[in-house]
mmCIF file of C-alpha atoms in Angstrom:
data_model
loop_
_atom_site.group_PDB
_atom_site.id
_atom_site.type_symbol
_atom_site.label_atom_id
_atom_site.label_comp_id
_atom_site.label_asym_id
_atom_site.label_seq_id
_atom_site.Cartn_x
_atom_site.Cartn_y
_atom_site.Cartn_z
ATOM 1 C CA UNK A 1160 -11.537 22.739 124.029
ATOM 2 C CA UNK A 1161 -8.140 22.708 122.258
ATOM 3 C CA UNK A 1162 -5.317 21.219 124.267
ATOM 4 C CA UNK A 1163 -3.244 23.549 126.589
ATOM 5 C CA UNK A 1164 0.202 24.436 125.284
ATOM 6 C CA UNK A 1165 2.765 21.823 126.558
ATOM 7 C CA UNK A 1166 6.107 20.400 125.493
ATOM 8 C CA UNK A 1167 8.264 21.342 122.529
ATOM 9 C CA UNK A 1168 6.978 23.773 119.879
ATOM 10 C CA UNK A 1169 6.752 20.848 117.411
ATOM 11 C CA UNK A 1170 4.725 18.739 119.706
ATOM 12 C CA UNK A 1171 2.219 21.762 120.386
ATOM 13 C CA UNK A 1172 1.758 22.005 116.671
ATOM 14 C CA UNK A 1173 1.194 18.438 116.180
ATOM 15 C CA UNK A 1174 -1.543 18.562 119.139
ATOM 16 C CA UNK A 1175 -3.229 21.579 117.529
ATOM 17 C CA UNK A 1176 -3.371 19.772 114.221
ATOM 18 C CA UNK A 1177 -4.936 16.794 115.635
ATOM 19 C CA UNK A 1178 -7.535 18.939 117.437
ATOM 20 C CA UNK A 1179 -8.393 20.873 114.194
ATOM 21 C CA UNK A 1180 -8.670 17.389 112.296
ATOM 22 C CA UNK A 1181 -11.179 16.061 114.955
ATOM 23 C CA UNK A 1182 -13.161 19.223 114.802
ATOM 24 C CA UNK A 1183 -13.598 19.222 111.001
ATOM 25 C CA UNK A 1184 -14.784 15.503 111.212
ATOM 26 C CA UNK A 1185 -17.286 16.480 113.793
ATOM 27 C CA UNK A 1186 -18.552 19.438 111.809
ATOM 28 C CA UNK A 1187 -18.902 17.215 108.582
ATOM 29 C CA UNK A 1188 -20.936 14.698 110.519
ATOM 30 C CA UNK A 1189 -23.183 17.450 111.937
ATOM 31 C CA UNK A 1190 -23.760 18.789 108.505
ATOM 32 C CA UNK A 1191 -24.686 15.321 107.048
ATOM 33 C CA UNK A 1192 -27.201 14.886 109.866
ATOM 34 C CA UNK A 1193 -28.735 18.370 109.123
ATOM 35 C CA UNK A 1194 -28.945 17.468 105.326
ATOM 36 C CA UNK A 1195 -30.728 14.212 106.226
ATOM 37 C CA UNK A 1196 -33.101 15.978 108.557
ATOM 38 C CA UNK A 1197 -34.389 18.475 106.037
ATOM 39 C CA UNK A 1198 -36.885 16.186 104.241
ATOM 40 C CA UNK A 1199 -38.205 15.145 107.704
ATOM 41 C CA UNK A 1200 -38.764 18.808 108.680
ATOM 42 C CA UNK A 1201 -40.519 19.483 105.354
ATOM 43 C CA UNK A 1202 -42.680 16.354 105.836
ATOM 44 C CA UNK A 1203 -43.514 17.669 109.437
ATOM 45 C CA UNK A 1204 -44.518 20.996 108.134
ATOM 46 C CA UNK A 1205 -46.664 19.635 105.329
ATOM 47 C CA UNK A 1206 -48.292 17.163 108.030
ATOM 48 C CA UNK A 1207 -48.970 20.076 110.183
ATOM 49 C CA UNK A 1208 -50.493 22.107 107.448
ATOM 50 C CA UNK A 1209 -52.709 19.100 106.449
ATOM 51 C CA UNK A 1210 -53.675 18.749 110.140
ATOM 52 C CA UNK A 1211 -54.696 22.581 110.231
ATOM 53 C CA UNK A 1212 -56.703 22.279 106.976
ATOM 54 C CA UNK A 1213 -58.667 19.343 108.455
ATOM 55 C CA UNK A 1214 -59.225 21.266 111.713
ATOM 56 C CA UNK A 1215 -60.663 24.264 109.842
ATOM 57 C CA UNK A 1216 -62.963 22.009 107.746
ATOM 58 C CA UNK A 1217 -64.160 20.429 110.878
ATOM 59 C CA UNK A 1218 -64.725 23.784 112.538
ATOM 60 C CA UNK A 1219 -66.726 25.111 109.537
ATOM 61 C CA UNK A 1220 -68.948 21.963 109.549
ATOM 62 C CA UNK A 1221 -69.559 22.094 113.222
ATOM 63 C CA UNK A 1222 -70.409 25.903 113.333
ATOM 64 C CA UNK A 1223 -72.872 25.443 110.260
ATOM 65 C CA UNK A 1224 -74.393 22.474 111.979
ATOM 66 C CA UNK A 1225 -74.872 24.381 115.192
ATOM 67 C CA UNK A 1226 -76.332 27.410 113.575
ATOM 68 C CA UNK A 1227 -78.770 25.561 111.390
ATOM 69 C CA UNK A 1228 -79.924 23.109 114.287
ATOM 70 C CA UNK A 1229 -79.892 25.812 117.164
ATOM 71 C CA UNK A 1230 -83.118 26.133 119.094
ATOM 72 C CA UNK A 1231 -82.076 29.620 120.232
ATOM 73 C CA UNK A 1232 -80.235 32.107 118.217
ATOM 74 C CA UNK A 1233 -79.471 35.488 119.780
ATOM 75 C CA UNK A 1234 -77.451 38.339 118.146
ATOM 76 C CA UNK A 1235 -76.644 41.522 119.997
ATOM 77 C CA UNK A 1236 -74.826 44.095 117.966
ATOM 78 C CA UNK A 1237 -74.748 47.848 118.369
ATOM 79 C CA UNK A 1238 -74.780 49.818 115.176
ATOM 80 C CA UNK A 1239 -74.318 53.415 114.127
ATOM 81 C CA UNK A 1240 -75.370 54.864 110.771
ATOM 82 C CA UNK A 1241 -74.951 58.514 109.664
ATOM 83 C CA UNK A 1242 -75.886 60.036 106.416
ATOM 84 C CA UNK A 1243 -74.257 63.275 104.967
ATOM 85 C CA UNK A 1244 -75.503 65.076 101.810
ATOM 86 C CA UNK A 1245 -74.326 68.127 99.931
ATOM 87 C CA UNK A 1246 -75.677 69.815 96.575
ATOM 88 C CA UNK A 1247 -74.260 72.397 94.464
ATOM 89 C CA UNK A 1248 -76.232 74.037 91.735
ATOM 90 C CA UNK A 1249 -75.384 76.746 89.162
ATOM 91 C CA UNK A 1250 -77.991 78.313 86.678
ATOM 92 C CA UNK A 1251 -77.417 80.795 83.810
ATOM 93 C CA UNK A 1252 -78.639 81.635 80.346
ATOM 94 C CA UNK A 1253 -76.521 79.025 78.908
ATOM 95 C CA UNK A 1254 -77.807 76.130 80.911
ATOM 96 C CA UNK A 1255 -77.573 74.450 84.445
ATOM 97 C CA UNK A 1256 -75.115 72.497 86.324
ATOM 98 C CA UNK A 1257 -76.043 70.350 89.283
ATOM 99 C CA UNK A 1258 -73.552 68.190 91.603
ATOM 100 C CA UNK A 1259 -74.797 66.004 94.480
ATOM 101 C CA UNK A 1260 -72.563 64.405 97.019
ATOM 102 C CA UNK A 1261 -73.839 61.750 99.476
ATOM 103 C CA UNK A 1262 -71.941 59.829 102.074
ATOM 104 C CA UNK A 1263 -73.196 56.966 104.521
ATOM 105 C CA UNK A 1264 -71.135 55.881 107.464
ATOM 106 C CA UNK A 1265 -72.157 52.428 109.064
ATOM 107 C CA UNK A 1266 -70.147 51.157 112.141
ATOM 108 C CA UNK A 1267 -70.633 47.893 114.057
ATOM 109 C CA UNK A 1268 -68.250 45.928 116.093
ATOM 110 C CA UNK A 1269 -67.151 44.062 113.052
ATOM 111 C CA UNK A 1270 -66.349 46.784 110.681
ATOM 112 C CA UNK A 1271 -66.613 50.586 109.842
ATOM 113 C CA UNK A 1272 -68.077 50.985 106.291
ATOM 114 C CA UNK A 1273 -68.324 54.310 104.285
ATOM 115 C CA UNK A 1274 -70.266 54.440 101.117
ATOM 116 C CA UNK A 1275 -69.889 57.323 98.696
ATOM 117 C CA UNK A 1276 -72.110 58.551 95.884
ATOM 118 C CA UNK A 1277 -71.364 61.201 93.315
ATOM 119 C CA UNK A 1278 -73.680 62.576 90.699
ATOM 120 C CA UNK A 1279 -73.503 65.533 88.465
ATOM 121 C CA UNK A 1280 -75.410 66.862 85.447
ATOM 122 C CA UNK A 1281 -74.411 69.429 83.076
ATOM 123 C CA UNK A 1282 -77.447 70.629 80.727
ATOM 124 C CA UNK A 1283 -77.177 73.187 78.188
ATOM 125 C CA UNK A 1284 -79.760 75.620 76.822
ATOM 126 C CA UNK A 1285 -79.905 74.488 73.181
ATOM 127 C CA UNK A 1286 -81.096 77.808 71.860
ATOM 128 C CA UNK A 1287 -78.454 79.965 73.699
ATOM 129 C CA UNK A 1288 -75.510 77.380 72.857
ATOM 130 C CA UNK A 1289 -74.694 77.036 69.025
ATOM 131 C CA UNK A 1290 -72.751 73.780 69.582
ATOM 132 C CA UNK A 1291 -74.587 70.354 69.539
ATOM 133 C CA UNK A 1292 -73.986 69.628 73.160
ATOM 134 C CA UNK A 1293 -77.141 68.937 75.172
ATOM 135 C CA UNK A 1294 -76.410 67.201 78.496
ATOM 136 C CA UNK A 1295 -73.742 65.217 80.231
ATOM 137 C CA UNK A 1296 -74.385 63.068 83.314
ATOM 138 C CA UNK A 1297 -71.749 61.396 85.776
ATOM 139 C CA UNK A 1298 -72.485 58.984 88.549
ATOM 140 C CA UNK A 1299 -69.855 57.174 90.612
ATOM 141 C CA UNK A 1300 -70.150 54.911 93.649
ATOM 142 C CA UNK A 1301 -67.216 54.042 95.993
ATOM 143 C CA UNK A 1302 -66.910 52.130 99.148
ATOM 144 C CA UNK A 1303 -64.198 51.782 101.939
ATOM 145 C CA UNK A 1304 -64.636 49.121 104.540
ATOM 146 C CA UNK A 1305 -62.320 48.921 107.535
ATOM 147 C CA UNK A 1306 -62.399 45.969 109.868
ATOM 148 C CA UNK A 1307 -63.002 42.344 108.882
ATOM 149 C CA UNK A 1308 -62.563 42.030 105.326
ATOM 150 C CA UNK A 1309 -62.227 38.232 104.694
ATOM 151 C CA UNK A 1310 -61.729 35.052 106.457
ATOM 152 C CA UNK A 1311 -58.772 32.590 106.391
ATOM 153 C CA UNK A 1312 -60.654 29.500 107.223
ATOM 154 C CA UNK A 1313 -62.259 30.166 110.675
ATOM 155 C CA UNK A 1314 -60.043 33.147 111.444
ATOM 156 C CA UNK A 1315 -61.209 36.745 110.395
ATOM 157 C CA UNK A 1316 -58.699 38.905 108.503
ATOM 158 C CA UNK A 1317 -58.632 42.584 109.509
ATOM 159 C CA UNK A 1318 -57.872 45.133 107.271
ATOM 160 C CA UNK A 1319 -59.251 47.694 104.586
ATOM 161 C CA UNK A 1320 -61.023 47.150 101.318
ATOM 162 C CA UNK A 1321 -61.474 49.899 98.819
ATOM 163 C CA UNK A 1322 -63.396 49.579 95.619
ATOM 164 C CA UNK A 1323 -65.975 50.923 93.076
ATOM 165 C CA UNK A 1324 -69.407 49.639 93.691
ATOM 166 C CA UNK A 1325 -68.282 47.414 96.628
ATOM 167 C CA UNK A 1326 -71.185 45.143 97.659
ATOM 168 C CA UNK A 1327 -71.582 43.227 101.002
ATOM 169 C CA UNK A 1328 -73.838 40.266 101.802
ATOM 170 C CA UNK A 1329 -74.801 38.288 104.732
ATOM 171 C CA UNK A 1330 -73.954 34.484 104.617
ATOM 172 C CA UNK A 1331 -77.440 32.501 105.239
ATOM 173 C CA UNK A 1332 -75.516 29.846 107.222
ATOM 174 C CA UNK A 1333 -73.027 31.615 109.410
ATOM 175 C CA UNK A 1334 -74.647 35.197 109.434
ATOM 176 C CA UNK A 1335 -71.229 36.696 108.728
ATOM 177 C CA UNK A 1336 -71.016 39.787 106.499
ATOM 178 C CA UNK A 1337 -68.995 39.038 103.384
ATOM 179 C CA UNK A 1338 -67.687 41.363 100.803
ATOM 180 C CA UNK A 1339 -68.845 40.155 97.328
ATOM 181 C CA UNK A 1340 -65.716 40.088 95.098
ATOM 182 C CA UNK A 1341 -67.162 42.024 92.183
ATOM 183 C CA UNK A 1342 -65.704 44.832 89.812
ATOM 184 C CA UNK A 1343 -62.216 46.040 90.979
ATOM 185 C CA UNK A 1344 -61.241 46.262 94.584
ATOM 186 C CA UNK A 1345 -57.969 46.456 96.588
ATOM 187 C CA UNK A 1346 -57.734 44.847 99.931
ATOM 188 C CA UNK A 1347 -55.034 45.802 102.427
ATOM 189 C CA UNK A 1348 -54.350 43.391 105.325
ATOM 190 C CA UNK A 1349 -51.303 43.047 107.691
ATOM 191 C CA UNK A 1350 -49.779 40.146 105.831
ATOM 192 C CA UNK A 1351 -51.266 40.550 102.330
ATOM 193 C CA UNK A 1352 -52.131 43.275 99.675
ATOM 194 C CA UNK A 1353 -54.553 41.820 97.107
ATOM 195 C CA UNK A 1354 -56.189 43.095 93.932
ATOM 196 C CA UNK A 1355 -59.381 41.650 92.699
ATOM 197 C CA UNK A 1356 -61.086 41.965 89.341
ATOM 198 C CA UNK A 1357 -64.626 40.517 88.808
ATOM 199 C CA UNK A 1358 -64.169 38.028 91.628
ATOM 200 C CA UNK A 1359 -60.762 36.668 90.764
ATOM 201 C CA UNK A 1360 -57.521 37.678 92.606
ATOM 202 C CA UNK A 1361 -55.350 39.045 89.817
ATOM 203 C CA UNK A 1362 -52.397 40.214 91.844
ATOM 204 C CA UNK A 1363 -51.124 40.089 95.409
ATOM 205 C CA UNK A 1364 -47.995 41.026 97.539
ATOM 206 C CA UNK A 1365 -46.872 38.597 100.322
ATOM 207 C CA UNK A 1366 -43.742 37.417 101.819
ATOM 208 C CA UNK A 1367 -41.630 39.984 100.060
ATOM 209 C CA UNK A 1368 -42.863 38.887 96.790
ATOM 210 C CA UNK A 1369 -45.284 40.057 94.046
ATOM 211 C CA UNK A 1370 -47.616 37.461 92.310
ATOM 212 C CA UNK A 1371 -49.554 38.680 89.316
ATOM 213 C CA UNK A 1372 -51.657 36.745 86.671
ATOM 214 C CA UNK A 1373 -50.720 39.010 83.565
ATOM 215 C CA UNK A 1374 -48.019 41.488 83.194
ATOM 216 C CA UNK A 1375 -48.029 44.291 80.430
ATOM 217 C CA UNK A 1376 -44.750 46.372 80.190
ATOM 218 C CA UNK A 1377 -45.644 49.290 78.151
ATOM 219 C CA UNK A 1378 -41.962 50.194 77.570
ATOM 220 C CA UNK A 1379 -39.136 48.530 79.609
ATOM 221 C CA UNK A 1380 -38.949 45.782 81.937
ATOM 222 C CA UNK A 1381 -36.087 45.556 84.402
ATOM 223 C CA UNK A 1382 -34.965 42.368 86.048
ATOM 224 C CA UNK A 1383 -32.036 42.832 88.424
ATOM 225 C CA UNK A 1384 -29.099 44.125 86.407
ATOM 226 C CA UNK A 1385 -30.943 43.393 83.049
ATOM 227 C CA UNK A 1386 -33.314 45.375 81.131
ATOM 228 C CA UNK A 1387 -35.714 44.118 78.447
ATOM 229 C CA UNK A 1388 -36.965 46.522 75.833
ATOM 230 C CA UNK A 1389 -39.385 46.198 73.000
ATOM 231 C CA UNK A 1390 -38.305 47.636 69.611
ATOM 232 C CA UNK A 1391 -39.162 47.413 65.862
ATOM 233 C CA UNK A 1392 -36.847 44.462 65.507
ATOM 234 C CA UNK A 1393 -38.058 42.537 68.473
ATOM 235 C CA UNK A 1394 -36.894 42.267 72.117
ATOM 236 C CA UNK A 1395 -33.624 43.572 73.352
ATOM 237 C CA UNK A 1396 -31.856 42.468 76.451
ATOM 238 C CA UNK A 1397 -29.358 44.832 77.925
ATOM 239 C CA UNK A 1398 -26.939 44.722 80.889
ATOM 240 C CA UNK A 1399 -27.307 47.932 82.958
ATOM 241 C CA UNK A 1400 -25.424 46.850 85.919
ATOM 242 C CA UNK A 1401 -26.235 46.141 89.459
#
């Protein structure tokens, strides 16, 4: 604590100056110690991460060994499956139009998966229609999975996966259901938003930052108070203010 006021005014000022000088020295010494301890803290975090990776690897090896050498394997799981279908048909002298919609809902303790199938066919009566159009078909499949969408080492990741032609498979060693990373899909988790294309994670959002493999700006690209534009003479960088 600073010294209590005592004596003449000049003595009080001198005492306060001495106190502030000592306080500044103590703060500088504390800051020097903090700077020295930063590499040690980083080394400790790296060491903890390395230990965590080794534990995860050991967990996976032990789990695989137990599953492969188990004398008794028992799996109890309640499942629910529901199928919904709808069809629309229109016939006239000019042709026919058929539209079919199918939905399958599967639920178990690990996830709720919804499969959607859309098919339509437009067929023209060639004699009644003078144009060269004969037939047109459209078929689309989509899937939405809510629950366990991935694994972070040995820890399941809960979220939602949305994609076209989303395929799931069962791991032969662990028996876990895994989403095959094919075509394009988006995975929404509590700490990460990922976009996959043909088995490769092309972009993700995590820790308040966006990571993306390739960026194509059709017109302008803004970075903070700057704007980058493409013109006939090349790139133009313009200050737009912050």
